[in-house]
mmCIF file with all atom_site columns, C-alpha atoms in Angstrom:
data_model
loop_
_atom_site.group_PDB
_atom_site.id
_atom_site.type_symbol
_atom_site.label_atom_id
_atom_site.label_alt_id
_atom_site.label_comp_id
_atom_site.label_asym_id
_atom_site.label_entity_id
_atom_site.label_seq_id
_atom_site.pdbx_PDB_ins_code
_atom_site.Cartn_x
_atom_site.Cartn_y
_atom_site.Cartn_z
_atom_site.occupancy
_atom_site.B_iso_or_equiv
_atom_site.pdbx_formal_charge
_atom_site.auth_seq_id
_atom_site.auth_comp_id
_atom_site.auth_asym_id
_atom_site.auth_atom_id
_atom_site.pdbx_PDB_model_num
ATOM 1   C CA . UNK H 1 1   ? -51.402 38.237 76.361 1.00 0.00 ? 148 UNK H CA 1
ATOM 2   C CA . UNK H 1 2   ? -49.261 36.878 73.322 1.00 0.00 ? 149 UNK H CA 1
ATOM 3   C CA . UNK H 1 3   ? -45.451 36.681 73.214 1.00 0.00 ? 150 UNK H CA 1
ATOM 4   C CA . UNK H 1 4   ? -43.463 35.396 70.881 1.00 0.00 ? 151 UNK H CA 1
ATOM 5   C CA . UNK H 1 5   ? -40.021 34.607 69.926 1.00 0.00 ? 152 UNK H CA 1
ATOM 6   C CA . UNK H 1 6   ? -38.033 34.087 66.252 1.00 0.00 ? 153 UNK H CA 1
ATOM 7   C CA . UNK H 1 7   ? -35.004 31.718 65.107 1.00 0.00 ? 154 UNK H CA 1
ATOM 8   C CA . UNK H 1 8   ? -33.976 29.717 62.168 1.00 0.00 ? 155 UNK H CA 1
ATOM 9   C CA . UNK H 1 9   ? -32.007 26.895 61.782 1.00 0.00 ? 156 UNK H CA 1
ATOM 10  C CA . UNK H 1 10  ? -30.746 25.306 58.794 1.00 0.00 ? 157 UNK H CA 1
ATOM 11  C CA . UNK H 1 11  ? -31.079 21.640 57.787 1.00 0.00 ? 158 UNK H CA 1
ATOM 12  C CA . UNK H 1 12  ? -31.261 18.793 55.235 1.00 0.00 ? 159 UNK H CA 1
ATOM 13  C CA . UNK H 1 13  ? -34.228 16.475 54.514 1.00 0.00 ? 160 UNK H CA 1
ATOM 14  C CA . UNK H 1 14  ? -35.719 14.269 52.250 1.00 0.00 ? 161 UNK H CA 1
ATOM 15  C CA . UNK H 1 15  ? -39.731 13.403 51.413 1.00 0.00 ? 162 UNK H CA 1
ATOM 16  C CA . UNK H 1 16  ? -39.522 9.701  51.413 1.00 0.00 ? 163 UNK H CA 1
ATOM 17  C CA . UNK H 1 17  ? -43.161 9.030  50.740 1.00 0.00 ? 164 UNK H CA 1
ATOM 18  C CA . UNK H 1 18  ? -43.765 11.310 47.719 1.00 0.00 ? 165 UNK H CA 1
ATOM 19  C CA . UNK H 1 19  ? -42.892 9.979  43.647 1.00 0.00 ? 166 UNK H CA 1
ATOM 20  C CA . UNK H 1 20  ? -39.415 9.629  43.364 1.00 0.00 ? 167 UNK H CA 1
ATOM 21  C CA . UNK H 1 21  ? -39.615 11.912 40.240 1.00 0.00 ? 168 UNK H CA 1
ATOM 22  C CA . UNK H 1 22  ? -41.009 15.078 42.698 1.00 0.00 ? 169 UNK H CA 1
ATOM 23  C CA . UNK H 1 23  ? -37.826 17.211 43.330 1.00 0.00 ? 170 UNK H CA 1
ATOM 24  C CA . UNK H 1 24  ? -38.602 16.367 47.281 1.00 0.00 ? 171 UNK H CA 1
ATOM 25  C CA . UNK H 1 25  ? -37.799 13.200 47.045 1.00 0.00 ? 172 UNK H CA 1
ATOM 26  C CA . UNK H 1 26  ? -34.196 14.151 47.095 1.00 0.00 ? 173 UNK H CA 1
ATOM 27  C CA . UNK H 1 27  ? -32.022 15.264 49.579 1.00 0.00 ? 174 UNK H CA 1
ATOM 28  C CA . UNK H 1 28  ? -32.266 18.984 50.139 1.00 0.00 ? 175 UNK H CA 1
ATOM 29  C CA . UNK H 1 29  ? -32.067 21.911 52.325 1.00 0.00 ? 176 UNK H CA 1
ATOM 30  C CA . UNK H 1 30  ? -33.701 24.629 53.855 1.00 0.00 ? 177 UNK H CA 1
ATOM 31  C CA . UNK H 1 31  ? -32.893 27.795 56.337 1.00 0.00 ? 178 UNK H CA 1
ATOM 32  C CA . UNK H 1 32  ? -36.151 26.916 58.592 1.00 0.00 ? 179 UNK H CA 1
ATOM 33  C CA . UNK H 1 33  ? -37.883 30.073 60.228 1.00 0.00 ? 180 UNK H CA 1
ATOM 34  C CA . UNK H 1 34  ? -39.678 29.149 63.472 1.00 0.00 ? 181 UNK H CA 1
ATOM 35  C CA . UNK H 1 35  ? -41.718 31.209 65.338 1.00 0.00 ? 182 UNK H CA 1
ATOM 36  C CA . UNK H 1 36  ? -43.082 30.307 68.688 1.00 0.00 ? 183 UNK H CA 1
ATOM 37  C CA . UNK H 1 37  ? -45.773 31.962 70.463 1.00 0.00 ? 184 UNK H CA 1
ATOM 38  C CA . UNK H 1 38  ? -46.655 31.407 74.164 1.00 0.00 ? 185 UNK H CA 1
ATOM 39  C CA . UNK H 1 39  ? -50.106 32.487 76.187 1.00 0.00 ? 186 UNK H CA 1
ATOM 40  C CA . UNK H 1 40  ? -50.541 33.918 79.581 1.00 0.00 ? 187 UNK H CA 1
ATOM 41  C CA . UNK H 1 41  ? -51.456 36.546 82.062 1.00 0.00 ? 188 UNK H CA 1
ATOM 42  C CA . UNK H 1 42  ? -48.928 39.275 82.457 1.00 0.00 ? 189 UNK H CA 1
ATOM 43  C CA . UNK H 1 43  ? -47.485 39.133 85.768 1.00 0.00 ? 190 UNK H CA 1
ATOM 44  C CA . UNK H 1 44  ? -47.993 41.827 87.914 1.00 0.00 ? 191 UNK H CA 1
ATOM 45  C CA . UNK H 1 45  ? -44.716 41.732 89.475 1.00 0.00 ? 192 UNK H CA 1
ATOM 46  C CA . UNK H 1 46  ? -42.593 40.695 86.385 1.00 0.00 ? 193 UNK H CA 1
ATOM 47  C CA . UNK H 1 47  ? -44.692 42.615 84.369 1.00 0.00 ? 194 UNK H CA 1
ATOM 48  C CA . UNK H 1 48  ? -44.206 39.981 81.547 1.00 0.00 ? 195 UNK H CA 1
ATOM 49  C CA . UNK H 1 49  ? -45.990 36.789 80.036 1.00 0.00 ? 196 UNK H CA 1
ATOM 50  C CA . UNK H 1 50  ? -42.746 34.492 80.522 1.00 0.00 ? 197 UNK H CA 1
ATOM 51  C CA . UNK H 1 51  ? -38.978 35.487 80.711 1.00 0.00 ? 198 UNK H CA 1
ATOM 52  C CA . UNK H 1 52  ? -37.819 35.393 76.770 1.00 0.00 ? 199 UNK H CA 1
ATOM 53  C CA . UNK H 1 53  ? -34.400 33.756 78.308 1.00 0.00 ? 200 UNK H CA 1
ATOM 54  C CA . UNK H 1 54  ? -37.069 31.024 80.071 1.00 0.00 ? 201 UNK H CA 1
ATOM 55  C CA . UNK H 1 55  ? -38.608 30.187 75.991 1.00 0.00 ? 202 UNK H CA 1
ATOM 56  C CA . UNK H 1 56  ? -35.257 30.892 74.378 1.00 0.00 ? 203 UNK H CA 1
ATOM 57  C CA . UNK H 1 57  ? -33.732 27.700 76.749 1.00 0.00 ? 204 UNK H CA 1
ATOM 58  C CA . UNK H 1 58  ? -36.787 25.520 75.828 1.00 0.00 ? 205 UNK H CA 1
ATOM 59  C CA . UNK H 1 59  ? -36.073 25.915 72.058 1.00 0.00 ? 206 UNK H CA 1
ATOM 60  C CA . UNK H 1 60  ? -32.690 25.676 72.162 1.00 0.00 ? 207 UNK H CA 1
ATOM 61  C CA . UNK H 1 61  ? -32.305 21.775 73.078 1.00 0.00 ? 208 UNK H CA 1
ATOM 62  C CA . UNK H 1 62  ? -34.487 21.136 70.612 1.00 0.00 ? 209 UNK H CA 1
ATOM 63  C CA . UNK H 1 63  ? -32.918 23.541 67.468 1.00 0.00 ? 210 UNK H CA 1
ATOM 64  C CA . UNK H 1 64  ? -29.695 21.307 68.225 1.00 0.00 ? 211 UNK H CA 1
ATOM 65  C CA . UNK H 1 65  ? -31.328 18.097 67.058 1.00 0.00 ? 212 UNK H CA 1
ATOM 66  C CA . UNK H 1 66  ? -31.839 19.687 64.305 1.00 0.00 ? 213 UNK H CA 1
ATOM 67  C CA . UNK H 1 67  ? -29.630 22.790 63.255 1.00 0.00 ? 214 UNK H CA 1
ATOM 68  C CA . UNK H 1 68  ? -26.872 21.622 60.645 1.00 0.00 ? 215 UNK H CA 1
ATOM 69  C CA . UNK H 1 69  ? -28.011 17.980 60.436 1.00 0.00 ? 216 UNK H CA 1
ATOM 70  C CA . UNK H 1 70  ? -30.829 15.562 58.735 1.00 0.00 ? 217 UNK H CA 1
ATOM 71  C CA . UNK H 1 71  ? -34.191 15.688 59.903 1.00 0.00 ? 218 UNK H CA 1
ATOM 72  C CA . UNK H 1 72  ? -35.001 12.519 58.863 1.00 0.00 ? 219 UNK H CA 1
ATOM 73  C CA . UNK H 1 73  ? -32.833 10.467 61.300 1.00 0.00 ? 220 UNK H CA 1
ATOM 74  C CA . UNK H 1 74  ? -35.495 11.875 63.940 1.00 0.00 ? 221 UNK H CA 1
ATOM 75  C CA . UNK H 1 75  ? -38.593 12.760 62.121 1.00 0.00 ? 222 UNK H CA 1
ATOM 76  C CA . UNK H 1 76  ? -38.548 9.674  59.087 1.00 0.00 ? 223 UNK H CA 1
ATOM 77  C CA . UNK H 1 77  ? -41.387 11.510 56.796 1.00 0.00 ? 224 UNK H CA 1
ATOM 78  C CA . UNK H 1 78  ? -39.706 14.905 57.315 1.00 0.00 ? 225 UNK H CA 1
ATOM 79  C CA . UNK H 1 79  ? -42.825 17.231 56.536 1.00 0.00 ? 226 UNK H CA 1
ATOM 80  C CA . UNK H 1 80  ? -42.899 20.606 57.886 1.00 0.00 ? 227 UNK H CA 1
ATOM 81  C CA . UNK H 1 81  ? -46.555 19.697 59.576 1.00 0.00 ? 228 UNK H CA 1
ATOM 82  C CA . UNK H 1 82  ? -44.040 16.515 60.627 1.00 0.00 ? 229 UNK H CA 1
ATOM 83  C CA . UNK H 1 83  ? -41.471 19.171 62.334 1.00 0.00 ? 230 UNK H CA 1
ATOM 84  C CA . UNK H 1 84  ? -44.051 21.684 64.043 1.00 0.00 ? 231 UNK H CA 1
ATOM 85  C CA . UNK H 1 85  ? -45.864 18.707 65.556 1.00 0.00 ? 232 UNK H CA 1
ATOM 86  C CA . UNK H 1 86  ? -42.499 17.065 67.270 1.00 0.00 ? 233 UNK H CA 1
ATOM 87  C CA . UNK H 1 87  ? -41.554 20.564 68.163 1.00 0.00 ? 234 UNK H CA 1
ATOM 88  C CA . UNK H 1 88  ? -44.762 21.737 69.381 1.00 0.00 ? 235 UNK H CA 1
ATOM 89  C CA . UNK H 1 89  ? -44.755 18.233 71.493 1.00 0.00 ? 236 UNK H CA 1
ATOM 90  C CA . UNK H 1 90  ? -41.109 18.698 73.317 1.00 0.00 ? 237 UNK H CA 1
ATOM 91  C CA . UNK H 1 91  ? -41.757 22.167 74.033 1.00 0.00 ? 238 UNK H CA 1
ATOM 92  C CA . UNK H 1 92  ? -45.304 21.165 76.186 1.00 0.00 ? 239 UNK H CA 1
ATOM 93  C CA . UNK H 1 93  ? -43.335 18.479 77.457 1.00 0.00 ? 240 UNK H CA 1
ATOM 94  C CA . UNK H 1 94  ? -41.282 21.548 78.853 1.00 0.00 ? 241 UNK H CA 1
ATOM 95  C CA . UNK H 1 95  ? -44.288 22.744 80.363 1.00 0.00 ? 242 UNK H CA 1
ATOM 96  C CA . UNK H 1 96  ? -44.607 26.166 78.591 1.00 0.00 ? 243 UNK H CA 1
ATOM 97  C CA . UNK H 1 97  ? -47.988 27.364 77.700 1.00 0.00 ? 244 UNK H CA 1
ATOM 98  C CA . UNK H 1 98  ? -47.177 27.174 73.418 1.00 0.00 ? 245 UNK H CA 1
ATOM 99  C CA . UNK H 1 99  ? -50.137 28.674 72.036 1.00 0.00 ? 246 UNK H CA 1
ATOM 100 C CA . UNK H 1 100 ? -48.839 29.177 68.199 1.00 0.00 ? 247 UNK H CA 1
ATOM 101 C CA . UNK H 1 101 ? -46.138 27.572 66.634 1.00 0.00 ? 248 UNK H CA 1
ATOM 102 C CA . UNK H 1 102 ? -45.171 28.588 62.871 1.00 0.00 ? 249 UNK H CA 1
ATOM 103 C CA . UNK H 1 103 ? -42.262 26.766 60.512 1.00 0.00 ? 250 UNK H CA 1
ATOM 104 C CA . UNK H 1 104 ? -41.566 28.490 57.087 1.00 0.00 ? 251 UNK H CA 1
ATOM 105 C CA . UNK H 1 105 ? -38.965 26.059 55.431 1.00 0.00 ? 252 UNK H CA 1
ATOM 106 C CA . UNK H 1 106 ? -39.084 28.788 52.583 1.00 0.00 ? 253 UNK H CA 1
ATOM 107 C CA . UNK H 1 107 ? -40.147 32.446 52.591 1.00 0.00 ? 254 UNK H CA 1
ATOM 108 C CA . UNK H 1 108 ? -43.521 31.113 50.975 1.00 0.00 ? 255 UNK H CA 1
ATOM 109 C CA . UNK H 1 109 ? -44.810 28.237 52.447 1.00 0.00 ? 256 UNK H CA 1
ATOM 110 C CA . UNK H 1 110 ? -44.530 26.553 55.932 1.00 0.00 ? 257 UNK H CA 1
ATOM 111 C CA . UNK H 1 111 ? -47.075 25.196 58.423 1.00 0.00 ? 258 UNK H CA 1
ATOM 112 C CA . UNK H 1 112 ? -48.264 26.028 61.968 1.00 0.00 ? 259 UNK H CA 1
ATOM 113 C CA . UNK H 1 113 ? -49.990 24.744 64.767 1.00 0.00 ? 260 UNK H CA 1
ATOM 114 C CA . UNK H 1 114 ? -52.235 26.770 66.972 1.00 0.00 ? 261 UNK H CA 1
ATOM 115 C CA . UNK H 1 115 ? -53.572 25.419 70.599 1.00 0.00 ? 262 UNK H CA 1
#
């Protein structure tokens, strides 16, 4: 079974490794949509994959690196494939089973990662 969860966060960023004419070049922000997706058996007793409170406390840590700040003072070549890859990282080294995760930095175009 598949669960997921939803949040956004906003944040500024800067592509330092494209033309300095491309309008990403320059400092800029986005309202990032993440959504995070987690694999497992359904507990018979809990009846559920993983407590939502149990993912929601794994993401949070890591939405206040970012939320309201620069991403490039953590992630230098701040890509969205950039973000779902450190993301995806901290939240294995969490140890919960992330099968999907999905950043939309606009309502057209993000990136995601899928196990």
């Amino acid at each position: 079974m598949r669960i997921f969860f939803e949040d956004t966060f906003d944040a500024a960023h800067w592509l330092p490794n494209v033309p300095v004419d491309h309008k990403c070049h320059n400092l800029h922000g986005h309202t990032y949509r993440i959504r995070i997706e987690v694999d497992g058996p359904v507990g018979l007793k809990s009846g559920w994959v993983i407590d939502y409170a149990e993912l929601k406390a794994a993401w949070e840590p890591i939405k206040a690196v970012f939320d309201h700040k620069c991403i490039n003072v953590v992630i230098p070549n701040s890509t969205c494939e950039n973000l779902v890859e450190f993301i995806w990282d901290q939240l294995i080294d969490a140890n919960l089973p992330v099968a999907k995760i999905e950043i939309r930095e606009t309502a057209h175009c993000g990136a995601y990662k899928e196990a």
